Amino acid sequence: AQSVTQLDSHVSVSEGTPVLLRCNYSSSYSPSLFWYVQHPNKGLQLLLKYTSAATLVKGINGFEAEFKKSETSFHLTKPSAHMSDAAEYFCVVRGNNNDMRFGAGTRLTVKP
Amino acid sequence: EAGVTQFPSHSVIEKGQTVTLRCDPISGHDNLYWYRRVMGKEIKFLLHFVKESKQDESGMPNNRFLAERTGGTYSTLKVQPAELEDSGVYFCASSQEWLATYTQYFGPGTRLTVL
């Protein structure tokens, strides 16, 4: 069965410093993986997705993620955090029936 | 292009009452999904419509939940009677196709509080 585990429930960074949000996946076949972000009182917005093409996936707002099969990881990174990046981030894997299976979420705080 | 919309944004009801949530998908999207996040838990899949047909309802928690999509456009999710554990945020999503390469676009959610 497909599942994801987000390794940190909260991450706090200073503005201008790098962001790393960690996600490990479990899948019996080549997975489709996604990162979504939810800002307060907003819907879930797709940041990026991996569907077995290039292993380094670039998304919106300067985010990117690298699919590493050997480590079963799909960590989300950004070189320099901005205050507007403060939100909750979800790592997601598509399940057998095309349902989306979410991690528990990581709340990112950006300090000025 | 309008995104996925949900109504209401918030609903507060008492245990035993009935609540109906509505989702309007992106125009032209045949696939519509419901998810929910109860307090402190992950967002979980509830069900999937293709047009007006239920493709997969394996995530529906019990028979107090009824989802419909008459005419293959908007969908409603009714909870009757509501229980305390139904409190949470209910998300709707839509996609053009249901292949893995097609993105699911999510609405802002409906926050349901059952007192």
PDB file of C-alpha atoms in Angstrom:
ATOM      1  CA  ALA A   1       0.000   0.000   0.000  1.00  0.00           C
ATOM      2  CA  GLN A   2       1.114   3.536  -0.680  1.00  0.00           C
ATOM      3  CA  SER A   3       1.797   5.892   2.218  1.00  0.00           C
ATOM      4  CA  VAL A   4       3.938   8.862   3.171  1.00  0.00           C
ATOM      5  CA  THR A   5       5.499   9.943   6.437  1.00  0.00           C
ATOM      6  CA  GLN A   6       6.398  13.530   7.126  1.00  0.00           C
ATOM      7  CA  LEU A   7       9.223  13.478   9.580  1.00  0.00           C
ATOM      8  CA  ASP A   8       8.648  16.858  11.217  1.00  0.00           C
ATOM      9  CA  SER A   9       5.370  18.240  12.474  1.00  0.00           C
ATOM     10  CA  HIS A  10       6.869  21.730  12.873  1.00  0.00           C
ATOM     11  CA  VAL A  11       9.831  23.449  11.218  1.00  0.00           C
ATOM     12  CA  SER A  12      11.002  26.940  12.089  1.00  0.00           C
ATOM     13  CA  VAL A  13      13.477  28.901   9.968  1.00  0.00           C
ATOM     14  CA  SER A  14      14.649  32.470   9.722  1.00  0.00           C
ATOM     15  CA  GLU A  15      13.797  34.539   6.690  1.00  0.00           C
ATOM     16  CA  GLY A  16      16.448  34.156   4.016  1.00  0.00           C
ATOM     17  CA  THR A  17      17.689  30.767   5.241  1.00  0.00           C
ATOM     18  CA  PRO A  18      17.097  27.416   3.497  1.00  0.00           C
ATOM     19  CA  VAL A  19      13.980  25.354   4.007  1.00  0.00           C
ATOM     20  CA  LEU A  20      13.969  21.557   4.237  1.00  0.00           C
ATOM     21  CA  LEU A  21      10.726  19.648   4.784  1.00  0.00           C
ATOM     22  CA  ARG A  22      11.228  15.906   4.921  1.00  0.00           C
ATOM     23  CA  CYS A  23       9.021  13.193   3.495  1.00  0.00           C
ATOM     24  CA  ASN A  24       9.549   9.450   3.167  1.00  0.00           C
ATOM     25  CA  TYR A  25       7.289   7.289   1.090  1.00  0.00           C
ATOM     26  CA  SER A  26       6.282   3.650   0.945  1.00  0.00           C
ATOM     27  CA  SER A  27       5.098   2.185  -2.314  1.00  0.00           C
ATOM     28  CA  SER A  28       5.038  -1.179  -4.018  1.00  0.00           C
ATOM     29  CA  TYR A  29       5.543   0.433  -7.402  1.00  0.00           C
ATOM     30  CA  SER A  30       6.852   3.666  -8.877  1.00  0.00           C
ATOM     31  CA  PRO A  31       4.867   6.287  -7.016  1.00  0.00           C
ATOM     32  CA  SER A  32       3.270   9.557  -8.008  1.00  0.00           C
ATOM     33  CA  LEU A  33       4.244  12.062  -5.314  1.00  0.00           C
ATOM     34  CA  PHE A  34       3.055  15.565  -4.625  1.00  0.00           C
ATOM     35  CA  TRP A  35       3.615  18.473  -2.290  1.00  0.00           C
ATOM     36  CA  TYR A  36       0.668  20.689  -1.436  1.00  0.00           C
ATOM     37  CA  VAL A  37       0.623  23.827   0.680  1.00  0.00           C
ATOM     38  CA  GLN A  38      -2.206  25.313   2.680  1.00  0.00           C
ATOM     39  CA  HIS A  39      -2.091  28.916   3.791  1.00  0.00           C
ATOM     40  CA  PRO A  40      -4.508  29.997   6.524  1.00  0.00           C
ATOM     41  CA  ASN A  41      -8.115  30.058   5.322  1.00  0.00           C
ATOM     42  CA  LYS A  42      -7.064  28.975   1.851  1.00  0.00           C
ATOM     43  CA  GLY A  43      -7.424  25.782  -0.141  1.00  0.00           C
ATOM     44  CA  LEU A  44      -4.708  23.245  -0.746  1.00  0.00           C
ATOM     45  CA  GLN A  45      -2.435  24.463  -3.512  1.00  0.00           C
ATOM     46  CA  LEU A  46      -0.224  22.175  -5.561  1.00  0.00           C
ATOM     47  CA  LEU A  47       3.453  23.079  -5.238  1.00  0.00           C
ATOM     48  CA  LEU A  48       4.911  20.344  -7.418  1.00  0.00           C
ATOM     49  CA  LYS A  49       4.486  16.740  -8.494  1.00  0.00           C
ATOM     50  CA  TYR A  50       6.646  13.787  -9.457  1.00  0.00           C
ATOM     51  CA  THR A  51       5.273  11.231 -11.904  1.00  0.00           C
ATOM     52  CA  SER A  52       8.365   9.198 -12.895  1.00  0.00           C
ATOM     53  CA  ALA A  53       9.936  11.786 -15.161  1.00  0.00           C
ATOM     54  CA  ALA A  54      12.902  13.857 -13.945  1.00  0.00           C
ATOM     55  CA  THR A  55      13.886  13.072 -10.371  1.00  0.00           C
ATOM     56  CA  LEU A  56      14.451  16.748  -9.527  1.00  0.00           C
ATOM     57  CA  VAL A  57      11.126  18.491  -9.717  1.00  0.00           C
ATOM     58  CA  LYS A  58      10.796  22.249  -9.713  1.00  0.00           C
ATOM     59  CA  GLY A  59       7.624  23.814  -8.393  1.00  0.00           C
ATOM     60  CA  ILE A  60       6.119  27.185  -7.807  1.00  0.00           C
ATOM     61  CA  ASN A  61       7.503  29.917  -5.541  1.00  0.00           C
ATOM     62  CA  GLY A  62      11.062  28.596  -5.746  1.00  0.00           C
ATOM     63  CA  PHE A  63      10.364  25.209  -4.191  1.00  0.00           C
ATOM     64  CA  GLU A  64      11.796  21.984  -5.507  1.00  0.00           C
ATOM     65  CA  ALA A  65      11.885  18.346  -4.466  1.00  0.00           C
ATOM     66  CA  GLU A  66      14.109  15.435  -5.338  1.00  0.00           C
ATOM     67  CA  PHE A  67      12.846  11.893  -5.731  1.00  0.00           C
ATOM     68  CA  LYS A  68      15.414   9.472  -4.269  1.00  0.00           C
ATOM     69  CA  LYS A  69      14.417   5.872  -4.779  1.00  0.00           C
ATOM     70  CA  SER A  70      17.349   4.489  -2.793  1.00  0.00           C
ATOM     71  CA  GLU A  71      16.279   6.507   0.237  1.00  0.00           C
ATOM     72  CA  THR A  72      12.512   6.364  -0.450  1.00  0.00           C
ATOM     73  CA  SER A  73      12.453  10.099   0.102  1.00  0.00           C
ATOM     74  CA  PHE A  74      10.858  13.125  -1.518  1.00  0.00           C
ATOM     75  CA  HIS A  75      12.075  16.076   0.523  1.00  0.00           C
ATOM     76  CA  LEU A  76      10.942  19.611  -0.239  1.00  0.00           C
ATOM     77  CA  THR A  77      13.509  22.388  -0.320  1.00  0.00           C
ATOM     78  CA  LYS A  78      13.803  26.083  -0.961  1.00  0.00           C
ATOM     79  CA  PRO A  79      17.102  28.003  -0.917  1.00  0.00           C
ATOM     80  CA  SER A  80      15.803  31.084   0.854  1.00  0.00           C
ATOM     81  CA  ALA A  81      12.665  31.307   2.971  1.00  0.00           C
ATOM     82  CA  HIS A  82      10.264  34.203   2.669  1.00  0.00           C
ATOM     83  CA  MET A  83       7.748  35.310   5.239  1.00  0.00           C
ATOM     84  CA  SER A  84       4.956  34.384   2.831  1.00  0.00           C
ATOM     85  CA  ASP A  85       6.120  30.740   2.910  1.00  0.00           C
ATOM     86  CA  ALA A  86       4.691  30.305   6.411  1.00  0.00           C
ATOM     87  CA  ALA A  87       1.981  27.683   5.971  1.00  0.00           C
ATOM     88  CA  GLU A  88       1.258  23.987   6.385  1.00  0.00           C
ATOM     89  CA  TYR A  89       2.827  21.642   3.847  1.00  0.00           C
ATOM     90  CA  PHE A  90       1.584  18.202   2.897  1.00  0.00           C
ATOM     91  CA  CYS A  91       3.451  15.391   1.210  1.00  0.00           C
ATOM     92  CA  VAL A  92       1.040  13.197  -0.747  1.00  0.00           C
ATOM     93  CA  VAL A  93       1.227   9.907  -2.633  1.00  0.00           C
ATOM     94  CA  ARG A  94      -1.385   8.715  -5.067  1.00  0.00           C
ATOM     95  CA  GLY A  95      -2.977   5.446  -3.991  1.00  0.00           C
ATOM     96  CA  ASN A  96      -4.037   2.401  -5.976  1.00  0.00           C
ATOM     97  CA  ASN A  97      -7.459   3.831  -6.710  1.00  0.00           C
ATOM     98  CA  ASN A  98      -6.117   7.280  -7.543  1.00  0.00           C
ATOM     99  CA  ASP A  99      -7.067   8.555  -4.111  1.00  0.00           C
ATOM    100  CA  MET A 100      -4.537  10.942  -2.585  1.00  0.00           C
ATOM    101  CA  ARG A 101      -2.871   9.754   0.634  1.00  0.00           C
ATOM    102  CA  PHE A 102      -1.636  12.564   2.785  1.00  0.00           C
ATOM    103  CA  GLY A 103       1.108  12.853   5.322  1.00  0.00           C
ATOM    104  CA  ALA A 104       0.319  14.427   8.676  1.00  0.00           C
ATOM    105  CA  GLY A 105       1.536  17.832   7.527  1.00  0.00           C
ATOM    106  CA  THR A 106       4.459  20.048   8.476  1.00  0.00           C
ATOM    107  CA  ARG A 107       3.799  23.524   9.782  1.00  0.00           C
ATOM    108  CA  LEU A 108       6.473  25.936   8.613  1.00  0.00           C
ATOM    109  CA  THR A 109       7.157  29.051  10.639  1.00  0.00           C
ATOM    110  CA  VAL A 110       9.359  31.791   9.184  1.00  0.00           C
ATOM    111  CA  LYS A 111      10.920  34.203  11.664  1.00  0.00           C
ATOM    112  CA  PRO A 112      11.878  37.726  10.593  1.00  0.00           C
TER     113      PRO A 112
ATOM    114  CA  GLU B   1     -10.988  30.075 -14.577  1.00  0.00           C
ATOM    115  CA  ALA B   2     -12.767  29.615 -11.248  1.00  0.00           C
ATOM    116  CA  GLY B   3     -11.317  27.072  -8.880  1.00  0.00           C
ATOM    117  CA  VAL B   4     -13.088  24.501  -6.766  1.00  0.00           C
ATOM    118  CA  THR B   5     -15.580  26.200  -4.476  1.00  0.00           C
ATOM    119  CA  GLN B   6     -17.167  24.903  -1.307  1.00  0.00           C
ATOM    120  CA  PHE B   7     -20.102  26.104   0.722  1.00  0.00           C
ATOM    121  CA  PRO B   8     -20.419  26.909   3.540  1.00  0.00           C
ATOM    122  CA  SER B   9     -16.950  27.833   4.713  1.00  0.00           C
ATOM    123  CA  HIS B  10     -17.946  27.127   8.317  1.00  0.00           C
ATOM    124  CA  SER B  11     -20.825  25.254   9.888  1.00  0.00           C
ATOM    125  CA  VAL B  12     -21.603  24.848  13.561  1.00  0.00           C
ATOM    126  CA  ILE B  13     -24.362  22.395  14.461  1.00  0.00           C
ATOM    127  CA  GLU B  14     -25.486  20.375  17.435  1.00  0.00           C
ATOM    128  CA  LYS B  15     -25.113  16.646  17.756  1.00  0.00           C
ATOM    129  CA  GLY B  16     -28.006  14.892  16.073  1.00  0.00           C
ATOM    130  CA  GLN B  17     -28.662  17.613  13.527  1.00  0.00           C
ATOM    131  CA  THR B  18     -28.200  17.316   9.788  1.00  0.00           C
ATOM    132  CA  VAL B  19     -25.701  19.255   7.699  1.00  0.00           C
ATOM    133  CA  THR B  20     -25.220  19.397   3.955  1.00  0.00           C
ATOM    134  CA  LEU B  21     -21.945  20.492   2.425  1.00  0.00           C
ATOM    135  CA  ARG B  22     -21.680  21.544  -1.187  1.00  0.00           C
ATOM    136  CA  CYS B  23     -18.809  21.393  -3.661  1.00  0.00           C
ATOM    137  CA  ASP B  24     -18.654  22.959  -7.105  1.00  0.00           C
ATOM    138  CA  PRO B  25     -15.779  21.509  -9.124  1.00  0.00           C
ATOM    139  CA  ILE B  26     -13.843  23.240 -11.850  1.00  0.00           C
ATOM    140  CA  SER B  27     -15.985  23.391 -14.965  1.00  0.00           C
ATOM    141  CA  GLY B  28     -15.389  20.396 -17.214  1.00  0.00           C
ATOM    142  CA  HIS B  29     -13.856  18.229 -14.500  1.00  0.00           C
ATOM    143  CA  ASP B  30     -15.611  14.887 -14.495  1.00  0.00           C
ATOM    144  CA  ASN B  31     -13.777  13.625 -11.421  1.00  0.00           C
ATOM    145  CA  LEU B  32     -14.767  14.888  -7.994  1.00  0.00           C
ATOM    146  CA  TYR B  33     -13.333  13.773  -4.681  1.00  0.00           C
ATOM    147  CA  TRP B  34     -14.214  14.336  -1.036  1.00  0.00           C
ATOM    148  CA  TYR B  35     -11.649  14.268   1.740  1.00  0.00           C
ATOM    149  CA  ARG B  36     -11.744  15.232   5.394  1.00  0.00           C
ATOM    150  CA  ARG B  37      -9.356  16.088   8.159  1.00  0.00           C
ATOM    151  CA  VAL B  38     -10.508  15.466  11.676  1.00  0.00           C
ATOM    152  CA  MET B  39      -8.657  17.187  14.492  1.00  0.00           C
ATOM    153  CA  GLY B  40      -5.048  16.091  14.804  1.00  0.00           C
ATOM    154  CA  LYS B  41      -5.255  13.526  12.028  1.00  0.00           C
ATOM    155  CA  GLU B  42      -4.210  13.268   8.415  1.00  0.00           C
ATOM    156  CA  ILE B  43      -6.407  14.327   5.530  1.00  0.00           C
ATOM    157  CA  LYS B  44      -8.280  11.177   4.502  1.00  0.00           C
ATOM    158  CA  PHE B  45     -10.020  10.195   1.299  1.00  0.00           C
ATOM    159  CA  LEU B  46     -13.784   9.713   1.503  1.00  0.00           C
ATOM    160  CA  LEU B  47     -15.016   9.059  -2.018  1.00  0.00           C
ATOM    161  CA  HIS B  48     -14.589   9.647  -5.722  1.00  0.00           C
ATOM    162  CA  PHE B  49     -17.200  10.470  -8.362  1.00  0.00           C
ATOM    163  CA  VAL B  50     -16.752  10.094 -12.083  1.00  0.00           C
ATOM    164  CA  LYS B  51     -19.485  12.276 -13.469  1.00  0.00           C
ATOM    165  CA  GLU B  52     -22.545  11.235 -11.451  1.00  0.00           C
ATOM    166  CA  SER B  53     -21.320   7.741 -10.591  1.00  0.00           C
ATOM    167  CA  LYS B  54     -19.529   6.742  -7.417  1.00  0.00           C
ATOM    168  CA  GLN B  55     -16.245   5.269  -8.547  1.00  0.00           C
ATOM    169  CA  ASP B  56     -14.891   4.560  -5.082  1.00  0.00           C
ATOM    170  CA  GLU B  57     -16.543   5.163  -1.735  1.00  0.00           C
ATOM    171  CA  SER B  58     -14.228   3.034   0.334  1.00  0.00           C
ATOM    172  CA  GLY B  59     -13.334   5.925   2.623  1.00  0.00           C
ATOM    173  CA  MET B  60     -16.841   6.793   3.751  1.00  0.00           C
ATOM    174  CA  PRO B  61     -16.842   6.256   7.511  1.00  0.00           C
ATOM    175  CA  ASN B  62     -20.403   4.996   7.985  1.00  0.00           C
ATOM    176  CA  ASN B  63     -23.943   5.213   6.660  1.00  0.00           C
ATOM    177  CA  ARG B  64     -24.566   8.571   8.296  1.00  0.00           C
ATOM    178  CA  PHE B  65     -22.690  10.080   5.358  1.00  0.00           C
ATOM    179  CA  LEU B  66     -24.417  10.398   1.998  1.00  0.00           C
ATOM    180  CA  ALA B  67     -22.764  11.904  -1.061  1.00  0.00           C
ATOM    181  CA  GLU B  68     -24.551  12.763  -4.263  1.00  0.00           C
ATOM    182  CA  ARG B  69     -23.645  14.283  -7.573  1.00  0.00           C
ATOM    183  CA  THR B  70     -26.805  14.614  -9.580  1.00  0.00           C
ATOM    184  CA  GLY B  71     -26.178  15.602 -13.179  1.00  0.00           C
ATOM    185  CA  GLY B  72     -22.455  15.236 -12.775  1.00  0.00           C
ATOM    186  CA  THR B  73     -21.881  18.851 -11.801  1.00  0.00           C
ATOM    187  CA  TYR B  74     -21.832  19.926  -8.165  1.00  0.00           C
ATOM    188  CA  SER B  75     -21.802  17.457  -5.312  1.00  0.00           C
ATOM    189  CA  THR B  76     -23.309  17.432  -1.841  1.00  0.00           C
ATOM    190  CA  LEU B  77     -22.187  15.580   1.236  1.00  0.00           C
ATOM    191  CA  LYS B  78     -24.851  15.140   3.884  1.00  0.00           C
ATOM    192  CA  VAL B  79     -24.179  14.065   7.426  1.00  0.00           C
ATOM    193  CA  GLN B  80     -27.271  12.786   9.219  1.00  0.00           C
ATOM    194  CA  PRO B  81     -27.328  12.661  12.183  1.00  0.00           C
ATOM    195  CA  ALA B  82     -24.084  14.434  12.970  1.00  0.00           C
ATOM    196  CA  GLU B  83     -21.904  13.153  15.800  1.00  0.00           C
ATOM    197  CA  LEU B  84     -19.141  14.886  17.731  1.00  0.00           C
ATOM    198  CA  GLU B  85     -16.433  12.907  15.935  1.00  0.00           C
ATOM    199  CA  ASP B  86     -17.591  14.291  12.586  1.00  0.00           C
ATOM    200  CA  SER B  87     -16.023  17.649  13.425  1.00  0.00           C
ATOM    201  CA  GLY B  88     -13.212  18.580  11.093  1.00  0.00           C
ATOM    202  CA  VAL B  89     -12.472  20.149   7.740  1.00  0.00           C
ATOM    203  CA  TYR B  90     -14.066  18.645   4.654  1.00  0.00           C
ATOM    204  CA  PHE B  91     -12.218  19.187   1.394  1.00  0.00           C
ATOM    205  CA  CYS B  92     -13.423  18.714  -2.114  1.00  0.00           C
ATOM    206  CA  ALA B  93     -11.139  18.253  -5.117  1.00  0.00           C
ATOM    207  CA  SER B  94     -11.642  17.829  -8.839  1.00  0.00           C
ATOM    208  CA  SER B  95      -9.578  16.653 -11.763  1.00  0.00           C
ATOM    209  CA  GLN B  96     -10.041  16.458 -15.484  1.00  0.00           C
ATOM    210  CA  GLU B  97      -9.095  12.798 -15.687  1.00  0.00           C
ATOM    211  CA  TRP B  98      -8.347  10.192 -13.052  1.00  0.00           C
ATOM    212  CA  LEU B  99      -5.011   9.075 -14.400  1.00  0.00           C
ATOM    213  CA  ALA B 100      -2.056   9.589 -12.091  1.00  0.00           C
ATOM    214  CA  THR B 101      -0.656  12.420 -14.174  1.00  0.00           C
ATOM    215  CA  TYR B 102      -3.715  14.592 -13.683  1.00  0.00           C
ATOM    216  CA  THR B 103      -3.622  17.045 -10.816  1.00  0.00           C
ATOM    217  CA  GLN B 104      -6.374  17.156  -8.241  1.00  0.00           C
ATOM    218  CA  TYR B 105      -7.341  20.751  -7.483  1.00  0.00           C
ATOM    219  CA  PHE B 106      -8.634  21.346  -3.986  1.00  0.00           C
ATOM    220  CA  GLY B 107     -11.175  23.735  -2.619  1.00  0.00           C
ATOM    221  CA  PRO B 108     -10.738  25.791   0.574  1.00  0.00           C
ATOM    222  CA  GLY B 109     -12.663  23.301   2.684  1.00  0.00           C
ATOM    223  CA  THR B 110     -15.678  23.471   4.941  1.00  0.00           C
ATOM    224  CA  ARG B 111     -14.943  23.554   8.656  1.00  0.00           C
ATOM    225  CA  LEU B 112     -17.642  21.558  10.462  1.00  0.00           C
ATOM    226  CA  THR B 113     -18.039  21.835  14.212  1.00  0.00           C
ATOM    227  CA  VAL B 114     -20.467  19.505  15.958  1.00  0.00           C
ATOM    228  CA  LEU B 115     -21.312  20.543  19.522  1.00  0.00           C
TER     229      LEU B 115
END
